[in-house]
Amino acid sequence: MTLPAAPPARRGPVVGASHVLVLSRRAVLGLWRQPNIWAMGTLFPLLIAAVQASAFSRAIDLPGFPEVDSFLQFVLPATIVQVVLFGSINAGTDLALDIENGFFDRLVAAPTSRIAILLGRMAGAATLASLQALLYIGIFSVFGARVEGGVPAMVLLMALAGLLAVAIGGLACAVGLRTGKAEAVGNSFPLVFILLFISSAFFPVELMSGWYRTVAERNPLTVMIDGARHQVIVGFDVGEAAASLAVALSLIVVSFWLATRMLQRRLAVAA
């Protein structure tokens, strides 16, 4: 498709930031108006946590298992990561839909900051993830799963959820930009979910064995989840928080680099 010549793009950080805000608002409103997209993704991890809390309630008595009040308290960080994985994939799916229905071409034809096209989707995913983390903290506390680290730990959990959403959303956007197909983004979701299962999300690494333990120990999600879990079951710790944030920021660097490469490729094809 031949695009009309784009008007001269207005440049500058203020203009770019305003474009990011506008496109972020569009992403958030788009999700809010389509609850069928995020409602099941929010409910499903809660159902999994309920089943696990019932099935593994006596696992917390195993030698070597961290000292916790309940399995729900142990699994809270992993449940937050689950809902982030479900929700952040939507960033790539919606971007692919923008490509399919021609909205992406209209953005490119307008003097829109190119990077704002990407950042807008990521910011929308981060907003949704932070709110879902806060919702989960509230629901789990009703069932006795306290966050021992108090308000600082809760803020950290919300921040980690937002940062992880940016990282996973960036990867999803990269797939969406590369393929231009929403189905392709959706089909990539199981690959991301496998990383969660081969980690310390649902069981301590110390109680694993064999190749599974070897992979789990080297999985970056294990470092991030263990750091977040420390805030929940022990208390707020700056060192553990820094380790979790470092992993999330590292994932963002990789996914953002990949997404910008795919954006440049898509823009070159559209020019």
JSON list of N, CA and C in Angstrom, two decimals, residues 39-104:
[
{"chain": "A", "resi": 39, "resn": "ALA", "atom": "N", "xyz": [-11.18, -9.19, 31.37]},
{"chain": "A", "resi": 39, "resn": "ALA", "atom": "CA", "xyz": [-11.88, -9.75, 32.54]},
{"chain": "A", "resi": 39, "resn": "ALA", "atom": "C", "xyz": [-11.48, -11.20, 32.79]},
{"chain": "A", "resi": 40, "resn": "MET", "atom": "N", "xyz": [-11.50, -12.03, 31.74]},
{"chain": "A", "resi": 40, "resn": "MET", "atom": "CA", "xyz": [-11.13, -13.43, 31.94]},
{"chain": "A", "resi": 40, "resn": "MET", "atom": "C", "xyz": [-9.66, -13.57, 32.29]},
{"chain": "A", "resi": 41, "resn": "GLY", "atom": "N", "xyz": [-8.83, -12.70, 31.69]},
{"chain": "A", "resi": 41, "resn": "GLY", "atom": "CA", "xyz": [-7.41, -12.74, 32.03]},
{"chain": "A", "resi": 41, "resn": "GLY", "atom": "C", "xyz": [-7.16, -12.35, 33.47]},
{"chain": "A", "resi": 42, "resn": "THR", "atom": "N", "xyz": [-8.05, -11.55, 34.04]},
{"chain": "A", "resi": 42, "resn": "THR", "atom": "CA", "xyz": [-7.93, -11.17, 35.46]},
{"chain": "A", "resi": 42, "resn": "THR", "atom": "C", "xyz": [-8.48, -12.27, 36.36]},
{"chain": "A", "resi": 43, "resn": "LEU", "atom": "N", "xyz": [-9.55, -12.92, 35.93]},
{"chain": "A", "resi": 43, "resn": "LEU", "atom": "CA", "xyz": [-10.20, -13.94, 36.76]},
{"chain": "A", "resi": 43, "resn": "LEU", "atom": "C", "xyz": [-9.44, -15.26, 36.77]},
{"chain": "A", "resi": 44, "resn": "PHE", "atom": "N", "xyz": [-8.87, -15.64, 35.60]},
{"chain": "A", "resi": 44, "resn": "PHE", "atom": "CA", "xyz": [-8.26, -16.97, 35.48]},
{"chain": "A", "resi": 44, "resn": "PHE", "atom": "C", "xyz": [-7.12, -17.20, 36.48]},
{"chain": "A", "resi": 45, "resn": "PRO", "atom": "N", "xyz": [-6.17, -16.28, 36.65]},
{"chain": "A", "resi": 45, "resn": "PRO", "atom": "CA", "xyz": [-5.11, -16.52, 37.65]},
{"chain": "A", "resi": 45, "resn": "PRO", "atom": "C", "xyz": [-5.66, -16.66, 39.07]},
{"chain": "A", "resi": 46, "resn": "LEU", "atom": "N", "xyz": [-6.76, -15.97, 39.37]},
{"chain": "A", "resi": 46, "resn": "LEU", "atom": "CA", "xyz": [-7.35, -16.12, 40.70]},
{"chain": "A", "resi": 46, "resn": "LEU", "atom": "C", "xyz": [-7.90, -17.54, 40.89]},
{"chain": "A", "resi": 47, "resn": "LEU", "atom": "N", "xyz": [-8.51, -18.08, 39.83]},
{"chain": "A", "resi": 47, "resn": "LEU", "atom": "CA", "xyz": [-9.03, -19.45, 39.92]},
{"chain": "A", "resi": 47, "resn": "LEU", "atom": "C", "xyz": [-7.88, -20.45, 40.10]},
{"chain": "A", "resi": 48, "resn": "ILE", "atom": "N", "xyz": [-6.79, -20.24, 39.37]},
{"chain": "A", "resi": 48, "resn": "ILE", "atom": "CA", "xyz": [-5.63, -21.12, 39.52]},
{"chain": "A", "resi": 48, "resn": "ILE", "atom": "C", "xyz": [-5.08, -21.04, 40.95]},
{"chain": "A", "resi": 49, "resn": "ALA", "atom": "N", "xyz": [-5.00, -19.83, 41.49]},
{"chain": "A", "resi": 49, "resn": "ALA", "atom": "CA", "xyz": [-4.50, -19.66, 42.86]},
{"chain": "A", "resi": 49, "resn": "ALA", "atom": "C", "xyz": [-5.40, -20.34, 43.87]},
{"chain": "A", "resi": 50, "resn": "ALA", "atom": "N", "xyz": [-6.72, -20.28, 43.64]},
{"chain": "A", "resi": 50, "resn": "ALA", "atom": "CA", "xyz": [-7.66, -20.93, 44.56]},
{"chain": "A", "resi": 50, "resn": "ALA", "atom": "C", "xyz": [-7.48, -22.45, 44.54]},
{"chain": "A", "resi": 51, "resn": "VAL", "atom": "N", "xyz": [-7.31, -23.01, 43.33]},
{"chain": "A", "resi": 51, "resn": "VAL", "atom": "CA", "xyz": [-7.11, -24.46, 43.22]},
{"chain": "A", "resi": 51, "resn": "VAL", "atom": "C", "xyz": [-5.79, -24.86, 43.86]},
{"chain": "A", "resi": 52, "resn": "GLN", "atom": "N", "xyz": [-4.75, -24.10, 43.60]},
{"chain": "A", "resi": 52, "resn": "GLN", "atom": "CA", "xyz": [-3.44, -24.42, 44.18]},
{"chain": "A", "resi": 52, "resn": "GLN", "atom": "C", "xyz": [-3.46, -24.31, 45.70]},
{"chain": "A", "resi": 53, "resn": "ALA", "atom": "N", "xyz": [-4.13, -23.30, 46.21]},
{"chain": "A", "resi": 53, "resn": "ALA", "atom": "CA", "xyz": [-4.18, -23.13, 47.67]},
{"chain": "A", "resi": 53, "resn": "ALA", "atom": "C", "xyz": [-4.87, -24.31, 48.33]},
{"chain": "A", "resi": 54, "resn": "SER", "atom": "N", "xyz": [-5.84, -24.89, 47.62]},
{"chain": "A", "resi": 54, "resn": "SER", "atom": "CA", "xyz": [-6.54, -26.05, 48.17]},
{"chain": "A", "resi": 54, "resn": "SER", "atom": "C", "xyz": [-5.71, -27.32, 48.02]},
{"chain": "A", "resi": 55, "resn": "ALA", "atom": "N", "xyz": [-5.11, -27.50, 46.85]},
{"chain": "A", "resi": 55, "resn": "ALA", "atom": "CA", "xyz": [-4.39, -28.75, 46.57]},
{"chain": "A", "resi": 55, "resn": "ALA", "atom": "C", "xyz": [-3.05, -28.82, 47.31]},
{"chain": "A", "resi": 56, "resn": "PHE", "atom": "N", "xyz": [-2.39, -27.66, 47.48]},
{"chain": "A", "resi": 56, "resn": "PHE", "atom": "CA", "xyz": [-1.04, -27.64, 48.06]},
{"chain": "A", "resi": 56, "resn": "PHE", "atom": "C", "xyz": [-1.01, -27.02, 49.45]},
{"chain": "A", "resi": 57, "resn": "SER", "atom": "N", "xyz": [-2.14, -27.04, 50.13]},
{"chain": "A", "resi": 57, "resn": "SER", "atom": "CA", "xyz": [-2.20, -26.37, 51.43]},
{"chain": "A", "resi": 57, "resn": "SER", "atom": "C", "xyz": [-1.22, -26.97, 52.43]},
{"chain": "A", "resi": 58, "resn": "ARG", "atom": "N", "xyz": [-0.95, -28.29, 52.32]},
{"chain": "A", "resi": 58, "resn": "ARG", "atom": "CA", "xyz": [-0.04, -28.95, 53.26]},
{"chain": "A", "resi": 58, "resn": "ARG", "atom": "C", "xyz": [1.41, -28.92, 52.79]},
{"chain": "A", "resi": 59, "resn": "ALA", "atom": "N", "xyz": [1.61, -28.41, 51.55]},
{"chain": "A", "resi": 59, "resn": "ALA", "atom": "CA", "xyz": [2.99, -28.34, 51.05]},
{"chain": "A", "resi": 59, "resn": "ALA", "atom": "C", "xyz": [3.84, -27.38, 51.87]},
{"chain": "A", "resi": 60, "resn": "ILE", "atom": "N", "xyz": [3.19, -26.42, 52.51]},
{"chain": "A", "resi": 60, "resn": "ILE", "atom": "CA", "xyz": [3.97, -25.43, 53.28]},
{"chain": "A", "resi": 60, "resn": "ILE", "atom": "C", "xyz": [4.61, -26.07, 54.52]},
{"chain": "A", "resi": 61, "resn": "ASP", "atom": "N", "xyz": [4.20, -27.31, 54.86]},
{"chain": "A", "resi": 61, "resn": "ASP", "atom": "CA", "xyz": [4.81, -28.02, 56.00]},
{"chain": "A", "resi": 61, "resn": "ASP", "atom": "C", "xyz": [6.04, -28.82, 55.61]},
{"chain": "A", "resi": 62, "resn": "LEU", "atom": "N", "xyz": [6.35, -28.87, 54.30]},
{"chain": "A", "resi": 62, "resn": "LEU", "atom": "CA", "xyz": [7.52, -29.63, 53.85]},
{"chain": "A", "resi": 62, "resn": "LEU", "atom": "C", "xyz": [8.80, -28.99, 54.38]},
{"chain": "A", "resi": 63, "resn": "PRO", "atom": "N", "xyz": [9.78, -29.82, 54.76]},
{"chain": "A", "resi": 63, "resn": "PRO", "atom": "CA", "xyz": [11.08, -29.26, 55.17]},
{"chain": "A", "resi": 63, "resn": "PRO", "atom": "C", "xyz": [11.70, -28.47, 54.01]},
{"chain": "A", "resi": 64, "resn": "GLY", "atom": "N", "xyz": [12.16, -27.29, 54.28]},
{"chain": "A", "resi": 64, "resn": "GLY", "atom": "CA", "xyz": [12.77, -26.45, 53.25]},
{"chain": "A", "resi": 64, "resn": "GLY", "atom": "C", "xyz": [11.82, -25.47, 52.61]},
{"chain": "A", "resi": 65, "resn": "PHE", "atom": "N", "xyz": [10.54, -25.63, 52.86]},
{"chain": "A", "resi": 65, "resn": "PHE", "atom": "CA", "xyz": [9.56, -24.68, 52.30]},
{"chain": "A", "resi": 65, "resn": "PHE", "atom": "C", "xyz": [9.64, -23.38, 53.12]},
{"chain": "A", "resi": 66, "resn": "PRO", "atom": "N", "xyz": [9.61, -22.24, 52.45]},
{"chain": "A", "resi": 66, "resn": "PRO", "atom": "CA", "xyz": [9.67, -20.97, 53.20]},
{"chain": "A", "resi": 66, "resn": "PRO", "atom": "C", "xyz": [8.56, -20.87, 54.23]},
{"chain": "A", "resi": 67, "resn": "GLU", "atom": "N", "xyz": [8.85, -20.19, 55.32]},
{"chain": "A", "resi": 67, "resn": "GLU", "atom": "CA", "xyz": [7.86, -20.03, 56.38]},
{"chain": "A", "resi": 67, "resn": "GLU", "atom": "C", "xyz": [6.81, -19.01, 55.95]},
{"chain": "A", "resi": 68, "resn": "VAL", "atom": "N", "xyz": [5.60, -19.50, 55.75]},
{"chain": "A", "resi": 68, "resn": "VAL", "atom": "CA", "xyz": [4.50, -18.64, 55.29]},
{"chain": "A", "resi": 68, "resn": "VAL", "atom": "C", "xyz": [3.25, -18.94, 56.11]},
{"chain": "A", "resi": 69, "resn": "ASP", "atom": "N", "xyz": [2.31, -18.00, 56.09]},
{"chain": "A", "resi": 69, "resn": "ASP", "atom": "CA", "xyz": [1.04, -18.20, 56.78]},
{"chain": "A", "resi": 69, "resn": "ASP", "atom": "C", "xyz": [0.15, -19.16, 56.01]},
{"chain": "A", "resi": 70, "resn": "SER", "atom": "N", "xyz": [0.23, -19.13, 54.67]},
{"chain": "A", "resi": 70, "resn": "SER", "atom": "CA", "xyz": [-0.60, -19.98, 53.83]},
{"chain": "A", "resi": 70, "resn": "SER", "atom": "C", "xyz": [0.04, -20.07, 52.45]},
{"chain": "A", "resi": 71, "resn": "PHE", "atom": "N", "xyz": [-0.45, -21.02, 51.65]},
{"chain": "A", "resi": 71, "resn": "PHE", "atom": "CA", "xyz": [0.08, -21.14, 50.28]},
{"chain": "A", "resi": 71, "resn": "PHE", "atom": "C", "xyz": [-0.31, -19.93, 49.46]},
{"chain": "A", "resi": 72, "resn": "LEU", "atom": "N", "xyz": [-1.44, -19.32, 49.78]},
{"chain": "A", "resi": 72, "resn": "LEU", "atom": "CA", "xyz": [-1.86, -18.12, 49.05]},
{"chain": "A", "resi": 72, "resn": "LEU", "atom": "C", "xyz": [-0.82, -17.01, 49.20]},
{"chain": "A", "resi": 73, "resn": "GLN", "atom": "N", "xyz": [-0.28, -16.87, 50.43]},
{"chain": "A", "resi": 73, "resn": "GLN", "atom": "CA", "xyz": [0.73, -15.85, 50.65]},
{"chain": "A", "resi": 73, "resn": "GLN", "atom": "C", "xyz": [1.97, -16.15, 49.80]},
{"chain": "A", "resi": 74, "resn": "PHE", "atom": "N", "xyz": [2.33, -17.44, 49.70]},
{"chain": "A", "resi": 74, "resn": "PHE", "atom": "CA", "xyz": [3.50, -17.83, 48.91]},
{"chain": "A", "resi": 74, "resn": "PHE", "atom": "C", "xyz": [3.29, -17.53, 47.42]},
{"chain": "A", "resi": 75, "resn": "VAL", "atom": "N", "xyz": [2.09, -17.76, 46.94]},
{"chain": "A", "resi": 75, "resn": "VAL", "atom": "CA", "xyz": [1.84, -17.71, 45.50]},
{"chain": "A", "resi": 75, "resn": "VAL", "atom": "C", "xyz": [1.37, -16.35, 45.01]},
{"chain": "A", "resi": 76, "resn": "LEU", "atom": "N", "xyz": [1.20, -15.38, 45.91]},
{"chain": "A", "resi": 76, "resn": "LEU", "atom": "CA", "xyz": [0.72, -14.05, 45.49]},
{"chain": "A", "resi": 76, "resn": "LEU", "atom": "C", "xyz": [1.60, -13.42, 44.40]},
{"chain": "A", "resi": 77, "resn": "PRO", "atom": "N", "xyz": [2.93, -13.36, 44.56]},
{"chain": "A", "resi": 77, "resn": "PRO", "atom": "CA", "xyz": [3.74, -12.75, 43.49]},
{"chain": "A", "resi": 77, "resn": "PRO", "atom": "C", "xyz": [3.58, -13.47, 42.15]},
{"chain": "A", "resi": 78, "resn": "ALA", "atom": "N", "xyz": [3.53, -14.81, 42.18]},
{"chain": "A", "resi": 78, "resn": "ALA", "atom": "CA", "xyz": [3.37, -15.56, 40.93]},
{"chain": "A", "resi": 78, "resn": "ALA", "atom": "C", "xyz": [2.03, -15.30, 40.28]},
{"chain": "A", "resi": 79, "resn": "THR", "atom": "N", "xyz": [1.00, -15.11, 41.09]},
{"chain": "A", "resi": 79, "resn": "THR", "atom": "CA", "xyz": [-0.33, -14.82, 40.54]},
{"chain": "A", "resi": 79, "resn": "THR", "atom": "C", "xyz": [-0.34, -13.44, 39.87]},
{"chain": "A", "resi": 80, "resn": "ILE", "atom": "N", "xyz": [0.38, -12.50, 40.46]},
{"chain": "A", "resi": 80, "resn": "ILE", "atom": "CA", "xyz": [0.49, -11.17, 39.83]},
{"chain": "A", "resi": 80, "resn": "ILE", "atom": "C", "xyz": [1.23, -11.28, 38.50]},
{"chain": "A", "resi": 81, "resn": "VAL", "atom": "N", "xyz": [2.29, -12.08, 38.47]},
{"chain": "A", "resi": 81, "resn": "VAL", "atom": "CA", "xyz": [3.03, -12.25, 37.21]},
{"chain": "A", "resi": 81, "resn": "VAL", "atom": "C", "xyz": [2.13, -12.89, 36.15]},
{"chain": "A", "resi": 82, "resn": "GLN", "atom": "N", "xyz": [1.31, -13.85, 36.58]},
{"chain": "A", "resi": 82, "resn": "GLN", "atom": "CA", "xyz": [0.39, -14.49, 35.62]},
{"chain": "A", "resi": 82, "resn": "GLN", "atom": "C", "xyz": [-0.53, -13.48, 34.96]},
{"chain": "A", "resi": 83, "resn": "VAL", "atom": "N", "xyz": [-1.16, -12.63, 35.79]},
{"chain": "A", "resi": 83, "resn": "VAL", "atom": "CA", "xyz": [-2.12, -11.69, 35.22]},
{"chain": "A", "resi": 83, "resn": "VAL", "atom": "C", "xyz": [-1.43, -10.67, 34.33]},
{"chain": "A", "resi": 84, "resn": "VAL", "atom": "N", "xyz": [-0.17, -10.36, 34.65]},
{"chain": "A", "resi": 84, "resn": "VAL", "atom": "CA", "xyz": [0.59, -9.44, 33.80]},
{"chain": "A", "resi": 84, "resn": "VAL", "atom": "C", "xyz": [0.85, -10.09, 32.43]},
{"chain": "A", "resi": 85, "resn": "LEU", "atom": "N", "xyz": [1.19, -11.39, 32.45]},
{"chain": "A", "resi": 85, "resn": "LEU", "atom": "CA", "xyz": [1.43, -12.08, 31.18]},
{"chain": "A", "resi": 85, "resn": "LEU", "atom": "C", "xyz": [0.17, -12.11, 30.34]},
{"chain": "A", "resi": 86, "resn": "PHE", "atom": "N", "xyz": [-0.96, -12.38, 30.98]},
{"chain": "A", "resi": 86, "resn": "PHE", "atom": "CA", "xyz": [-2.23, -12.40, 30.24]},
{"chain": "A", "resi": 86, "resn": "PHE", "atom": "C", "xyz": [-2.53, -11.03, 29.64]},
{"chain": "A", "resi": 87, "resn": "GLY", "atom": "N", "xyz": [-2.37, -9.99, 30.45]},
{"chain": "A", "resi": 87, "resn": "GLY", "atom": "CA", "xyz": [-2.80, -8.66, 30.03]},
{"chain": "A", "resi": 87, "resn": "GLY", "atom": "C", "xyz": [-1.86, -7.99, 29.05]},
{"chain": "A", "resi": 88, "resn": "SER", "atom": "N", "xyz": [-0.55, -8.16, 29.24]},
{"chain": "A", "resi": 88, "resn": "SER", "atom": "CA", "xyz": [0.40, -7.43, 28.41]},
{"chain": "A", "resi": 88, "resn": "SER", "atom": "C", "xyz": [0.45, -7.94, 26.98]},
{"chain": "A", "resi": 89, "resn": "ILE", "atom": "N", "xyz": [0.04, -9.17, 26.76]},
{"chain": "A", "resi": 89, "resn": "ILE", "atom": "CA", "xyz": [-0.03, -9.67, 25.38]},
{"chain": "A", "resi": 89, "resn": "ILE", "atom": "C", "xyz": [-0.99, -8.82, 24.56]},
{"chain": "A", "resi": 90, "resn": "ASN", "atom": "N", "xyz": [-2.00, -8.24, 25.23]},
{"chain": "A", "resi": 90, "resn": "ASN", "atom": "CA", "xyz": [-2.97, -7.41, 24.51]},
{"chain": "A", "resi": 90, "resn": "ASN", "atom": "C", "xyz": [-2.32, -6.22, 23.82]},
{"chain": "A", "resi": 91, "resn": "ALA", "atom": "N", "xyz": [-1.19, -5.73, 24.36]},
{"chain": "A", "resi": 91, "resn": "ALA", "atom": "CA", "xyz": [-0.52, -4.60, 23.73]},
{"chain": "A", "resi": 91, "resn": "ALA", "atom": "C", "xyz": [-0.11, -4.95, 22.30]},
{"chain": "A", "resi": 92, "resn": "GLY", "atom": "N", "xyz": [0.46, -6.14, 22.14]},
{"chain": "A", "resi": 92, "resn": "GLY", "atom": "CA", "xyz": [0.86, -6.58, 20.81]},
{"chain": "A", "resi": 92, "resn": "GLY", "atom": "C", "xyz": [-0.32, -6.92, 19.93]},
{"chain": "A", "resi": 93, "resn": "THR", "atom": "N", "xyz": [-1.33, -7.55, 20.54]},
{"chain": "A", "resi": 93, "resn": "THR", "atom": "CA", "xyz": [-2.53, -7.90, 19.77]},
{"chain": "A", "resi": 93, "resn": "THR", "atom": "C", "xyz": [-3.21, -6.65, 19.23]},
{"chain": "A", "resi": 94, "resn": "ASP", "atom": "N", "xyz": [-3.38, -5.64, 20.09]},
{"chain": "A", "resi": 94, "resn": "ASP", "atom": "CA", "xyz": [-4.04, -4.40, 19.65]},
{"chain": "A", "resi": 94, "resn": "ASP", "atom": "C", "xyz": [-3.22, -3.66, 18.60]},
{"chain": "A", "resi": 95, "resn": "LEU", "atom": "N", "xyz": [-1.89, -3.69, 18.75]},
{"chain": "A", "resi": 95, "resn": "LEU", "atom": "CA", "xyz": [-1.04, -3.04, 17.74]},
{"chain": "A", "resi": 95, "resn": "LEU", "atom": "C", "xyz": [-1.17, -3.76, 16.40]},
{"chain": "A", "resi": 96, "resn": "ALA", "atom": "N", "xyz": [-1.23, -5.09, 16.44]},
{"chain": "A", "resi": 96, "resn": "ALA", "atom": "CA", "xyz": [-1.42, -5.85, 15.19]},
{"chain": "A", "resi": 96, "resn": "ALA", "atom": "C", "xyz": [-2.78, -5.53, 14.57]},
{"chain": "A", "resi": 97, "resn": "LEU", "atom": "N", "xyz": [-3.80, -5.36, 15.42]},
{"chain": "A", "resi": 97, "resn": "LEU", "atom": "CA", "xyz": [-5.12, -4.99, 14.90]},
{"chain": "A", "resi": 97, "resn": "LEU", "atom": "C", "xyz": [-5.09, -3.61, 14.26]},
{"chain": "A", "resi": 98, "resn": "ASP", "atom": "N", "xyz": [-4.30, -2.68, 14.86]},
{"chain": "A", "resi": 98, "resn": "ASP", "atom": "CA", "xyz": [-4.14, -1.36, 14.26]},
{"chain": "A", "resi": 98, "resn": "ASP", "atom": "C", "xyz": [-3.54, -1.47, 12.86]},
{"chain": "A", "resi": 99, "resn": "ILE", "atom": "N", "xyz": [-2.63, -2.41, 12.68]},
{"chain": "A", "resi": 99, "resn": "ILE", "atom": "CA", "xyz": [-2.02, -2.63, 11.37]},
{"chain": "A", "resi": 99, "resn": "ILE", "atom": "C", "xyz": [-3.04, -3.23, 10.41]},
{"chain": "A", "resi": 100, "resn": "GLU", "atom": "N", "xyz": [-3.82, -4.18, 10.91]},
{"chain": "A", "resi": 100, "resn": "GLU", "atom": "CA", "xyz": [-4.80, -4.86, 10.05]},
{"chain": "A", "resi": 100, "resn": "GLU", "atom": "C", "xyz": [-5.91, -3.92, 9.60]},
{"chain": "A", "resi": 101, "resn": "ASN", "atom": "N", "xyz": [-6.37, -3.03, 10.50]},
{"chain": "A", "resi": 101, "resn": "ASN", "atom": "CA", "xyz": [-7.51, -2.18, 10.11]},
{"chain": "A", "resi": 101, "resn": "ASN", "atom": "C", "xyz": [-7.08, -0.81, 9.54]},
{"chain": "A", "resi": 102, "resn": "GLY", "atom": "N", "xyz": [-5.77, -0.61, 9.38]},
{"chain": "A", "resi": 102, "resn": "GLY", "atom": "CA", "xyz": [-5.29, 0.60, 8.70]},
{"chain": "A", "resi": 102, "resn": "GLY", "atom": "C", "xyz": [-5.01, 1.78, 9.61]},
{"chain": "A", "resi": 103, "resn": "PHE", "atom": "N", "xyz": [-5.31, 1.67, 10.93]},
{"chain": "A", "resi": 103, "resn": "PHE", "atom": "CA", "xyz": [-5.05, 2.80, 11.82]},
{"chain": "A", "resi": 103, "resn": "PHE", "atom": "C", "xyz": [-3.56, 3.09, 11.93]},
{"chain": "A", "resi": 104, "resn": "PHE", "atom": "N", "xyz": [-2.74, 2.04, 11.88]},
{"chain": "A", "resi": 104, "resn": "PHE", "atom": "CA", "xyz": [-1.29, 2.24, 11.93]},
{"chain": "A", "resi": 104, "resn": "PHE", "atom": "C", "xyz": [-0.82, 3.08, 10.76]}
]
